[in-house]
mmCIF file of C-alpha atoms in Angstrom:
data_model
loop_
_atom_site.group_PDB
_atom_site.id
_atom_site.type_symbol
_atom_site.label_atom_id
_atom_site.label_comp_id
_atom_site.label_asym_id
_atom_site.label_seq_id
_atom_site.Cartn_x
_atom_site.Cartn_y
_atom_site.Cartn_z
ATOM 1 C CA UNK L 1 -23.767 -4.823 -77.088
ATOM 2 C CA UNK L 2 -21.384 -6.367 -74.586
ATOM 3 C CA UNK L 3 -22.549 -9.711 -73.207
ATOM 4 C CA UNK L 4 -23.963 -9.499 -69.699
ATOM 5 C CA UNK L 5 -21.810 -11.331 -67.203
ATOM 6 C CA UNK L 6 -23.400 -14.207 -65.293
ATOM 7 C CA UNK L 7 -24.473 -13.238 -61.819
ATOM 8 C CA UNK L 8 -23.388 -15.033 -58.708
ATOM 9 C CA UNK L 9 -25.879 -17.043 -56.726
ATOM 10 C CA UNK L 10 -25.523 -14.696 -53.768
ATOM 11 C CA UNK L 11 -26.237 -11.621 -55.845
ATOM 12 C CA UNK L 12 -29.344 -13.141 -57.371
ATOM 13 C CA UNK L 13 -30.624 -14.415 -54.048
ATOM 14 C CA UNK L 14 -30.161 -10.974 -52.523
ATOM 15 C CA UNK L 15 -32.257 -9.390 -55.240
ATOM 16 C CA UNK L 16 -35.196 -11.710 -55.563
ATOM 17 C CA UNK L 17 -38.339 -11.889 -53.507
ATOM 18 C CA UNK L 18 -37.802 -14.216 -50.579
ATOM 19 C CA UNK L 19 -40.063 -15.860 -48.060
ATOM 20 C CA UNK L 20 -39.726 -17.363 -44.648
ATOM 21 C CA UNK L 21 -38.024 -20.726 -45.123
ATOM 22 C CA UNK L 22 -39.929 -22.190 -42.222
ATOM 23 C CA UNK L 23 -43.202 -21.858 -44.093
ATOM 24 C CA UNK L 24 -41.594 -23.627 -47.029
ATOM 25 C CA UNK L 25 -40.118 -26.381 -44.873
ATOM 26 C CA UNK L 26 -43.368 -27.026 -43.040
ATOM 27 C CA UNK L 27 -45.374 -26.957 -46.266
ATOM 28 C CA UNK L 28 -43.071 -29.503 -47.853
ATOM 29 C CA UNK L 29 -43.303 -31.703 -44.777
ATOM 30 C CA UNK L 30 -47.080 -31.492 -44.727
ATOM 31 C CA UNK L 31 -47.174 -32.442 -48.404
ATOM 32 C CA UNK L 32 -44.998 -35.498 -47.834
ATOM 33 C CA UNK L 33 -47.127 -36.502 -44.875
ATOM 34 C CA UNK L 34 -50.352 -36.097 -46.852
ATOM 35 C CA UNK L 35 -48.919 -38.119 -49.737
ATOM 36 C CA UNK L 36 -48.003 -40.898 -47.326
ATOM 37 C CA UNK L 37 -51.549 -40.885 -45.987
ATOM 38 C CA UNK L 38 -53.147 -40.858 -49.419
ATOM 39 C CA UNK L 39 -50.823 -43.184 -51.292
ATOM 40 C CA UNK L 40 -49.706 -45.413 -48.413
ATOM 41 C CA UNK L 41 -46.835 -47.028 -50.347
ATOM 42 C CA UNK L 42 -43.474 -45.389 -49.796
ATOM 43 C CA UNK L 43 -42.327 -46.225 -53.320
ATOM 44 C CA UNK L 44 -45.380 -44.530 -54.766
ATOM 45 C CA UNK L 45 -44.703 -41.447 -52.670
ATOM 46 C CA UNK L 46 -41.100 -41.386 -53.905
ATOM 47 C CA UNK L 47 -42.399 -41.552 -57.454
ATOM 48 C CA UNK L 48 -44.947 -38.779 -56.967
ATOM 49 C CA UNK L 49 -42.424 -36.512 -55.266
ATOM 50 C CA UNK L 50 -40.078 -36.966 -58.203
ATOM 51 C CA UNK L 51 -42.860 -36.307 -60.695
ATOM 52 C CA UNK L 52 -43.939 -33.180 -58.862
ATOM 53 C CA UNK L 53 -40.343 -32.039 -58.783
ATOM 54 C CA UNK L 54 -40.057 -32.676 -62.510
ATOM 55 C CA UNK L 55 -43.143 -30.531 -63.211
ATOM 56 C CA UNK L 56 -41.667 -27.765 -61.099
ATOM 57 C CA UNK L 57 -38.224 -28.079 -62.683
ATOM 58 C CA UNK L 58 -39.445 -27.696 -66.246
ATOM 59 C CA UNK L 59 -40.793 -24.271 -65.303
ATOM 60 C CA UNK L 60 -38.184 -23.213 -62.815
ATOM 61 C CA UNK L 61 -35.490 -23.431 -65.471
ATOM 62 C CA UNK L 62 -37.011 -20.392 -67.200
ATOM 63 C CA UNK L 63 -36.673 -18.306 -64.101
ATOM 64 C CA UNK L 64 -33.182 -19.628 -63.572
ATOM 65 C CA UNK L 65 -32.031 -18.726 -67.060
ATOM 66 C CA UNK L 66 -33.720 -15.339 -66.949
ATOM 67 C CA UNK L 67 -32.243 -14.282 -63.645
ATOM 68 C CA UNK L 68 -28.812 -15.825 -63.719
ATOM 69 C CA UNK L 69 -27.620 -14.801 -67.179
ATOM 70 C CA UNK L 70 -25.547 -17.949 -67.456
ATOM 71 C CA UNK L 71 -24.428 -18.658 -70.956
ATOM 72 C CA UNK L 72 -24.676 -22.143 -72.366
ATOM 73 C CA UNK L 73 -22.537 -24.533 -70.355
ATOM 74 C CA UNK L 74 -19.724 -26.042 -72.396
ATOM 75 C CA UNK L 75 -19.818 -29.402 -70.691
ATOM 76 C CA UNK L 76 -21.471 -31.373 -67.967
ATOM 77 C CA UNK L 77 -18.857 -30.332 -65.429
ATOM 78 C CA UNK L 78 -19.852 -26.722 -65.855
ATOM 79 C CA UNK L 79 -23.516 -27.670 -65.682
ATOM 80 C CA UNK L 80 -23.035 -29.428 -62.368
ATOM 81 C CA UNK L 81 -21.101 -26.464 -60.998
ATOM 82 C CA UNK L 82 -23.786 -24.036 -62.048
ATOM 83 C CA UNK L 83 -26.495 -26.165 -60.436
ATOM 84 C CA UNK L 84 -24.548 -26.391 -57.201
ATOM 85 C CA UNK L 85 -23.318 -22.808 -56.942
ATOM 86 C CA UNK L 86 -26.017 -20.776 -58.646
ATOM 87 C CA UNK L 87 -29.122 -22.929 -58.840
ATOM 88 C CA UNK L 88 -29.322 -24.109 -55.264
ATOM 89 C CA UNK L 89 -28.250 -20.710 -54.013
ATOM 90 C CA UNK L 90 -30.800 -18.638 -55.845
ATOM 91 C CA UNK L 91 -33.727 -20.841 -54.911
ATOM 92 C CA UNK L 92 -32.932 -22.503 -51.630
ATOM 93 C CA UNK L 93 -30.372 -20.019 -50.400
ATOM 94 C CA UNK L 94 -27.753 -22.714 -49.868
ATOM 95 C CA UNK L 95 -24.650 -23.668 -51.814
ATOM 96 C CA UNK L 96 -23.853 -27.225 -52.705
ATOM 97 C CA UNK L 97 -20.545 -28.729 -53.754
ATOM 98 C CA UNK L 98 -19.667 -31.091 -56.582
ATOM 99 C CA UNK L 99 -17.341 -34.060 -56.329
ATOM 100 C CA UNK L 100 -16.790 -37.722 -57.237
ATOM 101 C CA UNK L 101 -16.469 -37.228 -60.948
ATOM 102 C CA UNK L 102 -16.134 -40.391 -62.969
ATOM 103 C CA UNK L 103 -13.522 -40.783 -65.683
ATOM 104 C CA UNK L 104 -15.803 -39.783 -68.546
ATOM 105 C CA UNK L 105 -17.133 -36.713 -66.774
ATOM 106 C CA UNK L 106 -20.728 -37.868 -67.045
ATOM 107 C CA UNK L 107 -21.385 -38.796 -63.458
ATOM 108 C CA UNK L 108 -20.859 -36.795 -60.286
ATOM 109 C CA UNK L 109 -22.110 -36.196 -56.800
ATOM 110 C CA UNK L 110 -23.693 -33.001 -55.600
ATOM 111 C CA UNK L 111 -23.410 -32.585 -51.874
ATOM 112 C CA UNK L 112 -25.835 -30.517 -49.861
ATOM 113 C CA UNK L 113 -24.443 -29.786 -46.443
ATOM 114 C CA UNK L 114 -27.409 -27.652 -45.587
ATOM 115 C CA UNK L 115 -30.903 -28.282 -46.859
ATOM 116 C CA UNK L 116 -33.907 -26.190 -45.807
ATOM 117 C CA UNK L 117 -36.280 -29.012 -46.745
ATOM 118 C CA UNK L 118 -35.110 -31.117 -43.836
ATOM 119 C CA UNK L 119 -34.915 -28.556 -41.055
ATOM 120 C CA UNK L 120 -36.342 -30.164 -37.904
ATOM 121 C CA UNK L 121 -37.287 -33.329 -39.812
ATOM 122 C CA UNK L 122 -36.918 -36.830 -38.463
ATOM 123 C CA UNK L 123 -38.261 -39.852 -40.275
ATOM 124 C CA UNK L 124 -40.112 -42.471 -38.257
ATOM 125 C CA UNK L 125 -39.295 -46.160 -38.712
ATOM 126 C CA UNK L 126 -42.506 -46.651 -40.656
ATOM 127 C CA UNK L 127 -41.004 -44.631 -43.497
ATOM 128 C CA UNK L 128 -38.169 -46.936 -44.428
ATOM 129 C CA UNK L 129 -37.316 -46.439 -48.053
ATOM 130 C CA UNK L 130 -38.715 -42.935 -48.296
ATOM 131 C CA UNK L 131 -36.570 -40.459 -50.186
ATOM 132 C CA UNK L 132 -37.852 -37.438 -48.354
ATOM 133 C CA UNK L 133 -36.223 -34.915 -50.668
ATOM 134 C CA UNK L 134 -37.041 -36.719 -53.859
ATOM 135 C CA UNK L 135 -38.704 -33.621 -55.194
ATOM 136 C CA UNK L 136 -35.247 -32.098 -55.582
ATOM 137 C CA UNK L 137 -34.211 -34.963 -57.862
ATOM 138 C CA UNK L 138 -37.200 -34.276 -60.044
ATOM 139 C CA UNK L 139 -36.539 -30.546 -60.155
ATOM 140 C CA UNK L 140 -33.000 -31.101 -61.393
ATOM 141 C CA UNK L 141 -34.069 -33.729 -63.908
ATOM 142 C CA UNK L 142 -36.877 -31.528 -65.239
ATOM 143 C CA UNK L 143 -34.763 -28.414 -65.470
ATOM 144 C CA UNK L 144 -31.945 -30.183 -67.282
ATOM 145 C CA UNK L 145 -34.285 -31.879 -69.685
ATOM 146 C CA UNK L 146 -35.460 -28.460 -70.815
ATOM 147 C CA UNK L 147 -31.903 -27.635 -71.767
ATOM 148 C CA UNK L 148 -31.537 -30.854 -73.688
ATOM 149 C CA UNK L 149 -29.866 -32.972 -71.071
ATOM 150 C CA UNK L 150 -31.324 -36.279 -70.072
ATOM 151 C CA UNK L 151 -30.166 -37.182 -66.611
ATOM 152 C CA UNK L 152 -30.821 -39.545 -63.832
ATOM 153 C CA UNK L 153 -30.698 -38.201 -60.343
ATOM 154 C CA UNK L 154 -30.477 -40.529 -57.406
ATOM 155 C CA UNK L 155 -29.765 -40.200 -53.729
ATOM 156 C CA UNK L 156 -26.633 -41.832 -52.391
ATOM 157 C CA UNK L 157 -26.541 -40.856 -48.793
ATOM 158 C CA UNK L 158 -29.250 -39.360 -46.714
ATOM 159 C CA UNK L 159 -28.856 -38.793 -43.022
ATOM 160 C CA UNK L 160 -32.614 -38.848 -42.619
ATOM 161 C CA UNK L 161 -32.523 -42.501 -43.595
ATOM 162 C CA UNK L 162 -29.756 -43.310 -41.195
ATOM 163 C CA UNK L 163 -27.475 -45.285 -43.416
ATOM 164 C CA UNK L 164 -25.599 -45.252 -46.715
ATOM 165 C CA UNK L 165 -27.336 -46.478 -49.791
ATOM 166 C CA UNK L 166 -25.310 -48.679 -52.102
ATOM 167 C CA UNK L 167 -24.269 -47.044 -55.362
ATOM 168 C CA UNK L 168 -25.635 -48.602 -58.506
ATOM 169 C CA UNK L 169 -23.306 -48.499 -61.435
ATOM 170 C CA UNK L 170 -24.904 -47.147 -64.579
ATOM 171 C CA UNK L 171 -23.512 -46.703 -68.042
ATOM 172 C CA UNK L 172 -24.419 -43.485 -69.787
ATOM 173 C CA UNK L 173 -25.764 -43.905 -73.309
ATOM 174 C CA UNK L 174 -25.423 -41.471 -76.131
ATOM 175 C CA UNK L 175 -28.236 -40.623 -78.483
ATOM 176 C CA UNK L 176 -27.091 -38.279 -81.228
ATOM 177 C CA UNK L 177 -29.979 -35.894 -81.678
ATOM 178 C CA UNK L 178 -29.331 -32.592 -83.372
ATOM 179 C CA UNK L 179 -26.291 -30.916 -84.883
ATOM 180 C CA UNK L 180 -24.616 -29.813 -81.729
ATOM 181 C CA UNK L 181 -26.912 -31.214 -79.114
ATOM 182 C CA UNK L 182 -26.722 -34.737 -77.856
ATOM 183 C CA UNK L 183 -29.010 -36.473 -75.474
ATOM 184 C CA UNK L 184 -26.613 -38.131 -73.154
ATOM 185 C CA UNK L 185 -27.768 -40.134 -70.243
ATOM 186 C CA UNK L 186 -25.817 -38.657 -67.436
ATOM 187 C CA UNK L 187 -26.114 -39.290 -63.804
ATOM 188 C CA UNK L 188 -25.933 -36.868 -60.960
ATOM 189 C CA UNK L 189 -25.901 -38.501 -57.614
ATOM 190 C CA UNK L 190 -26.826 -36.329 -54.713
ATOM 191 C CA UNK L 191 -25.146 -36.941 -51.429
ATOM 192 C CA UNK L 192 -26.540 -35.293 -48.450
ATOM 193 C CA UNK L 193 -24.433 -34.993 -45.402
ATOM 194 C CA UNK L 194 -26.516 -33.680 -42.622
ATOM 195 C CA UNK L 195 -25.565 -33.432 -39.058
ATOM 196 C CA UNK L 196 -28.582 -34.005 -36.922
ATOM 197 C CA UNK L 197 -28.586 -32.386 -33.514
ATOM 198 C CA UNK L 198 -28.531 -35.220 -31.066
ATOM 199 C CA UNK G 1 -31.457 -13.915 -38.997
ATOM 200 C CA UNK G 2 -34.464 -15.778 -40.318
ATOM 201 C CA UNK G 3 -33.641 -18.371 -42.945
ATOM 202 C CA UNK G 4 -35.202 -17.618 -46.300
ATOM 203 C CA UNK G 5 -35.817 -19.266 -49.632
ATOM 204 C CA UNK G 6 -36.905 -17.739 -52.903
ATOM 205 C CA UNK G 7 -40.574 -16.934 -53.214
ATOM 206 C CA UNK G 8 -40.755 -18.931 -56.407
ATOM 207 C CA UNK G 9 -39.885 -22.092 -54.466
ATOM 208 C CA UNK G 10 -43.001 -21.804 -52.380
ATOM 209 C CA UNK G 11 -45.160 -20.589 -55.266
ATOM 210 C CA UNK G 12 -44.087 -23.472 -57.501
ATOM 211 C CA UNK G 13 -44.589 -25.964 -54.716
ATOM 212 C CA UNK G 14 -48.121 -24.774 -54.012
ATOM 213 C CA UNK G 15 -49.094 -24.584 -57.663
ATOM 214 C CA UNK G 16 -47.802 -28.083 -58.241
ATOM 215 C CA UNK G 17 -49.574 -29.525 -55.195
ATOM 216 C CA UNK G 18 -52.896 -28.044 -56.286
ATOM 217 C CA UNK G 19 -52.368 -29.257 -59.831
ATOM 218 C CA UNK G 20 -51.373 -32.710 -58.619
ATOM 219 C CA UNK G 21 -54.394 -33.183 -56.387
ATOM 220 C CA UNK G 22 -56.890 -31.621 -58.789
ATOM 221 C CA UNK G 23 -55.707 -33.095 -62.058
ATOM 222 C CA UNK G 24 -53.817 -36.285 -61.253
ATOM 223 C CA UNK G 25 -55.159 -37.738 -58.040
ATOM 224 C CA UNK G 26 -58.781 -36.640 -58.014
ATOM 225 C CA UNK G 27 -59.522 -35.380 -61.511
ATOM 226 C CA UNK G 28 -63.287 -35.220 -61.231
ATOM 227 C CA UNK G 29 -63.681 -35.082 -57.508
ATOM 228 C CA UNK G 30 -62.798 -31.575 -56.646
ATOM 229 C CA UNK G 31 -64.121 -31.665 -53.111
ATOM 230 C CA UNK G 32 -61.869 -34.599 -52.290
ATOM 231 C CA UNK G 33 -58.939 -32.670 -53.745
ATOM 232 C CA UNK G 34 -59.984 -29.568 -51.831
ATOM 233 C CA UNK G 35 -60.139 -31.462 -48.569
ATOM 234 C CA UNK G 36 -56.630 -32.836 -49.033
ATOM 235 C CA UNK G 37 -55.222 -29.426 -49.906
ATOM 236 C CA UNK G 38 -56.946 -27.958 -46.868
ATOM 237 C CA UNK G 39 -55.528 -30.770 -44.737
ATOM 238 C CA UNK G 40 -52.016 -29.927 -45.877
ATOM 239 C CA UNK G 41 -52.626 -26.313 -44.890
ATOM 240 C CA UNK G 42 -54.068 -27.443 -41.573
ATOM 241 C CA UNK G 43 -50.853 -29.300 -40.735
ATOM 242 C CA UNK G 44 -48.777 -26.258 -41.527
ATOM 243 C CA UNK G 45 -51.000 -23.914 -39.517
ATOM 244 C CA UNK G 46 -50.955 -26.265 -36.567
ATOM 245 C CA UNK G 47 -47.171 -26.364 -36.459
ATOM 246 C CA UNK G 48 -46.803 -22.662 -37.071
ATOM 247 C CA UNK G 49 -49.109 -21.825 -34.174
ATOM 248 C CA UNK G 50 -46.832 -23.714 -31.803
ATOM 249 C CA UNK G 51 -43.784 -21.891 -33.084
ATOM 250 C CA UNK G 52 -45.257 -18.422 -33.177
ATOM 251 C CA UNK G 53 -47.114 -18.419 -29.883
ATOM 252 C CA UNK G 54 -44.486 -20.135 -27.773
ATOM 253 C CA UNK G 55 -43.244 -17.039 -26.085
ATOM 254 C CA UNK G 56 -46.544 -15.280 -25.782
ATOM 255 C CA UNK G 57 -49.014 -15.447 -22.939
ATOM 256 C CA UNK G 58 -52.348 -17.031 -23.796
ATOM 257 C CA UNK G 59 -54.812 -14.995 -25.824
ATOM 258 C CA UNK G 60 -57.554 -13.538 -23.662
ATOM 259 C CA UNK G 61 -60.266 -13.913 -26.235
ATOM 260 C CA UNK G 62 -60.957 -14.801 -29.813
ATOM 261 C CA UNK G 63 -60.598 -11.252 -31.039
ATOM 262 C CA UNK G 64 -57.096 -11.055 -29.667
ATOM 263 C CA UNK G 65 -56.135 -14.243 -31.446
ATOM 264 C CA UNK G 66 -57.610 -12.992 -34.709
ATOM 265 C CA UNK G 67 -55.784 -9.690 -34.348
ATOM 266 C CA UNK G 68 -52.560 -11.587 -33.833
ATOM 267 C CA UNK G 69 -53.240 -13.397 -37.078
ATOM 268 C CA UNK G 70 -53.960 -10.136 -38.876
ATOM 269 C CA UNK G 71 -50.779 -8.484 -37.723
ATOM 270 C CA UNK G 72 -47.942 -10.708 -36.555
ATOM 271 C CA UNK G 73 -48.874 -13.956 -38.243
ATOM 272 C CA UNK G 74 -49.613 -12.398 -41.614
ATOM 273 C CA UNK G 75 -46.387 -10.420 -41.321
ATOM 274 C CA UNK G 76 -44.319 -13.556 -40.758
ATOM 275 C CA UNK G 77 -45.904 -15.390 -43.636
ATOM 276 C CA UNK G 78 -46.636 -12.714 -46.198
ATOM 277 C CA UNK G 79 -44.544 -9.746 -45.089
ATOM 278 C CA UNK G 80 -47.575 -7.543 -44.709
ATOM 279 C CA UNK G 81 -50.602 -7.081 -42.483
ATOM 280 C CA UNK G 82 -54.160 -8.008 -43.283
ATOM 281 C CA UNK G 83 -55.673 -4.898 -44.830
ATOM 282 C CA UNK G 84 -59.136 -5.050 -43.353
ATOM 283 C CA UNK G 85 -60.759 -6.909 -40.487
ATOM 284 C CA UNK G 86 -64.506 -7.028 -39.994
ATOM 285 C CA UNK G 87 -66.549 -8.873 -37.436
ATOM 286 C CA UNK G 88 -70.147 -9.265 -36.499
ATOM 287 C CA UNK G 89 -69.133 -9.701 -32.866
ATOM 288 C CA UNK G 90 -70.905 -13.026 -32.909
ATOM 289 C CA UNK G 91 -68.022 -15.258 -33.868
ATOM 290 C CA UNK G 92 -67.601 -14.397 -37.534
ATOM 291 C CA UNK G 93 -64.503 -12.567 -38.721
ATOM 292 C CA UNK G 94 -63.628 -11.501 -42.247
ATOM 293 C CA UNK G 95 -59.979 -10.869 -43.032
ATOM 294 C CA UNK G 96 -59.361 -9.035 -46.261
ATOM 295 C CA UNK G 97 -56.031 -8.955 -48.025
ATOM 296 C CA UNK G 98 -55.948 -6.539 -50.939
ATOM 297 C CA UNK G 99 -52.938 -8.102 -52.530
ATOM 298 C CA UNK G 100 -52.800 -11.692 -51.470
ATOM 299 C CA UNK G 101 -49.391 -12.889 -52.599
ATOM 300 C CA UNK G 102 -50.485 -16.344 -53.682
ATOM 301 C CA UNK G 103 -53.033 -14.785 -56.015
ATOM 302 C CA UNK G 104 -50.933 -11.818 -57.013
ATOM 303 C CA UNK G 105 -49.485 -13.465 -60.082
ATOM 304 C CA UNK G 106 -52.637 -15.112 -61.306
ATOM 305 C CA UNK G 107 -54.877 -13.851 -64.028
ATOM 306 C CA UNK G 108 -57.990 -15.206 -65.640
ATOM 307 C CA UNK G 109 -57.866 -16.134 -69.269
ATOM 308 C CA UNK G 110 -61.469 -16.933 -70.094
ATOM 309 C CA UNK G 111 -60.605 -18.620 -73.404
ATOM 310 C CA UNK G 112 -57.901 -20.828 -71.898
ATOM 311 C CA UNK G 113 -59.738 -24.037 -71.189
ATOM 312 C CA UNK G 114 -63.199 -23.393 -72.512
ATOM 313 C CA UNK G 115 -62.379 -24.022 -76.172
ATOM 314 C CA UNK G 116 -65.242 -21.746 -77.116
ATOM 315 C CA UNK G 117 -65.420 -18.905 -79.577
ATOM 316 C CA UNK G 118 -64.819 -15.336 -78.386
ATOM 317 C CA UNK G 119 -68.544 -14.586 -78.245
ATOM 318 C CA UNK G 120 -68.861 -17.088 -75.453
ATOM 319 C CA UNK G 121 -66.410 -15.511 -73.055
ATOM 320 C CA UNK G 122 -69.217 -13.665 -71.417
ATOM 321 C CA UNK G 123 -70.921 -16.950 -70.657
ATOM 322 C CA UNK G 124 -70.888 -17.828 -66.968
ATOM 323 C CA UNK G 125 -69.081 -21.128 -67.384
ATOM 324 C CA UNK G 126 -65.825 -19.823 -68.850
ATOM 325 C CA UNK G 127 -65.111 -17.373 -66.059
ATOM 326 C CA UNK G 128 -66.336 -19.818 -63.438
ATOM 327 C CA UNK G 129 -63.893 -22.485 -64.458
ATOM 328 C CA UNK G 130 -60.946 -20.151 -64.007
ATOM 329 C CA UNK G 131 -62.278 -18.811 -60.727
ATOM 330 C CA UNK G 132 -62.840 -22.355 -59.571
ATOM 331 C CA UNK G 133 -59.229 -23.212 -60.358
ATOM 332 C CA UNK G 134 -58.057 -20.226 -58.355
ATOM 333 C CA UNK G 135 -60.289 -21.108 -55.442
ATOM 334 C CA UNK G 136 -58.541 -24.443 -55.168
ATOM 335 C CA UNK G 137 -55.383 -22.534 -54.375
ATOM 336 C CA UNK G 138 -57.113 -20.811 -51.507
ATOM 337 C CA UNK G 139 -57.898 -24.029 -49.652
ATOM 338 C CA UNK G 140 -54.304 -24.123 -48.520
ATOM 339 C CA UNK G 141 -54.292 -20.782 -46.645
ATOM 340 C CA UNK G 142 -57.764 -21.585 -45.298
ATOM 341 C CA UNK G 143 -56.273 -24.749 -43.837
ATOM 342 C CA UNK G 144 -53.393 -22.809 -42.365
ATOM 343 C CA UNK G 145 -55.798 -20.488 -40.563
ATOM 344 C CA UNK G 146 -57.964 -23.338 -39.326
ATOM 345 C CA UNK G 147 -54.938 -25.289 -38.125
ATOM 346 C CA UNK G 148 -53.493 -22.262 -36.400
ATOM 347 C CA UNK G 149 -56.689 -21.479 -34.514
ATOM 348 C CA UNK G 150 -57.522 -25.090 -33.688
ATOM 349 C CA UNK G 151 -54.186 -25.478 -31.970
ATOM 350 C CA UNK G 152 -55.104 -22.510 -29.813
ATOM 351 C CA UNK G 153 -58.292 -24.259 -28.835
ATOM 352 C CA UNK G 154 -60.476 -22.208 -31.151
ATOM 353 C CA UNK G 155 -62.537 -24.499 -33.350
ATOM 354 C CA UNK G 156 -63.665 -22.830 -36.505
ATOM 355 C CA UNK G 157 -64.510 -23.122 -40.170
ATOM 356 C CA UNK G 158 -62.569 -21.055 -42.671
ATOM 357 C CA UNK G 159 -63.558 -20.216 -46.214
ATOM 358 C CA UNK G 160 -62.209 -17.792 -48.773
ATOM 359 C CA UNK G 161 -63.641 -15.640 -51.509
ATOM 360 C CA UNK G 162 -61.910 -13.884 -54.313
ATOM 361 C CA UNK G 163 -63.221 -10.355 -54.658
ATOM 362 C CA UNK G 164 -61.285 -8.763 -57.487
ATOM 363 C CA UNK G 165 -57.891 -10.249 -58.174
ATOM 364 C CA UNK G 166 -55.663 -10.087 -56.203
ATOM 365 C CA UNK G 167 -57.973 -9.141 -53.333
ATOM 366 C CA UNK G 168 -59.411 -11.961 -51.322
ATOM 367 C CA UNK G 169 -61.308 -12.331 -48.095
ATOM 368 C CA UNK G 170 -61.027 -15.111 -45.540
ATOM 369 C CA UNK G 171 -64.109 -15.759 -43.459
ATOM 370 C CA UNK G 172 -63.530 -17.382 -40.090
ATOM 371 C CA UNK G 173 -66.613 -18.743 -38.343
ATOM 372 C CA UNK G 174 -65.890 -19.721 -34.796
ATOM 373 C CA UNK G 175 -67.858 -22.671 -33.523
ATOM 374 C CA UNK G 176 -69.501 -21.987 -30.221
#
């Protein structure tokens, strides 16, 4: 039987059940607001958002693999491309781009020009330090862990926060695990360039 | 062109929120968890009511507002209308959705968390636990309805009942 070709993000998105993004955006915002009320500490909220994202990611990967027909990615570059072009597209309906590769090919930036999570969102001054979209980091980390990739996902730039966050340099470590699978600590940094309507 | 995301995004988000509040934050205090989940829904409903009624004239009475919910509001959110509306004409409305999308993919597995032998699946507790878990998911849409109506000046209490999966009924009791 001939192998089924991987489907493009657009094709998948056109064929799946979709909902009003506004409901999704407002729900996410209400969740963040409720977490801030209940947990009070911004750092704790960041942590919980990431954890929730992780729990979602470990399940979402199944749907991703089932619907996209992507074959195993040969390297991390391909993985990042697939996340940006297919993953984001089929779930959030937006395409991201990948850039800023380091020399070893273990660290890159994924840039989201358009992000439904932050439509109409403005952060008040009381939320300094909040990574509003931290759930996305968790989703990516969770999904990749299910395909044997240990990653660290951090935000570099976030227009909601108003300024650039300094990059932390991290060294990926290799843990030989199985025959052909290695747990490599890789880092995907997500840049978000958003243009707020002023 | 209305912006859209995949249905699984919203489904996963809601499932995770319910799980988070019920199992991590308030493991043995389900009413506290329920109140938080309802509060999240309330926020959403409140904001949606502003967006969806901006261009409309004010509703003449409660029935008109409820009908709007049954038709236009439900259509925007769930791509269908409410299947059945009943009222006692004294401030209580029951909205029935025969295939409520947030319940549509749920099923009850009576053995799942009871740890009991098959003979016990007919016992009331096994089924109740699963139904209870599903009910937690309904606090969110109840909150949406309450938030929506409150922003229109209609104070009410909203509760939900699962009839037979995936049919559920939302009862809106308007406070005089």
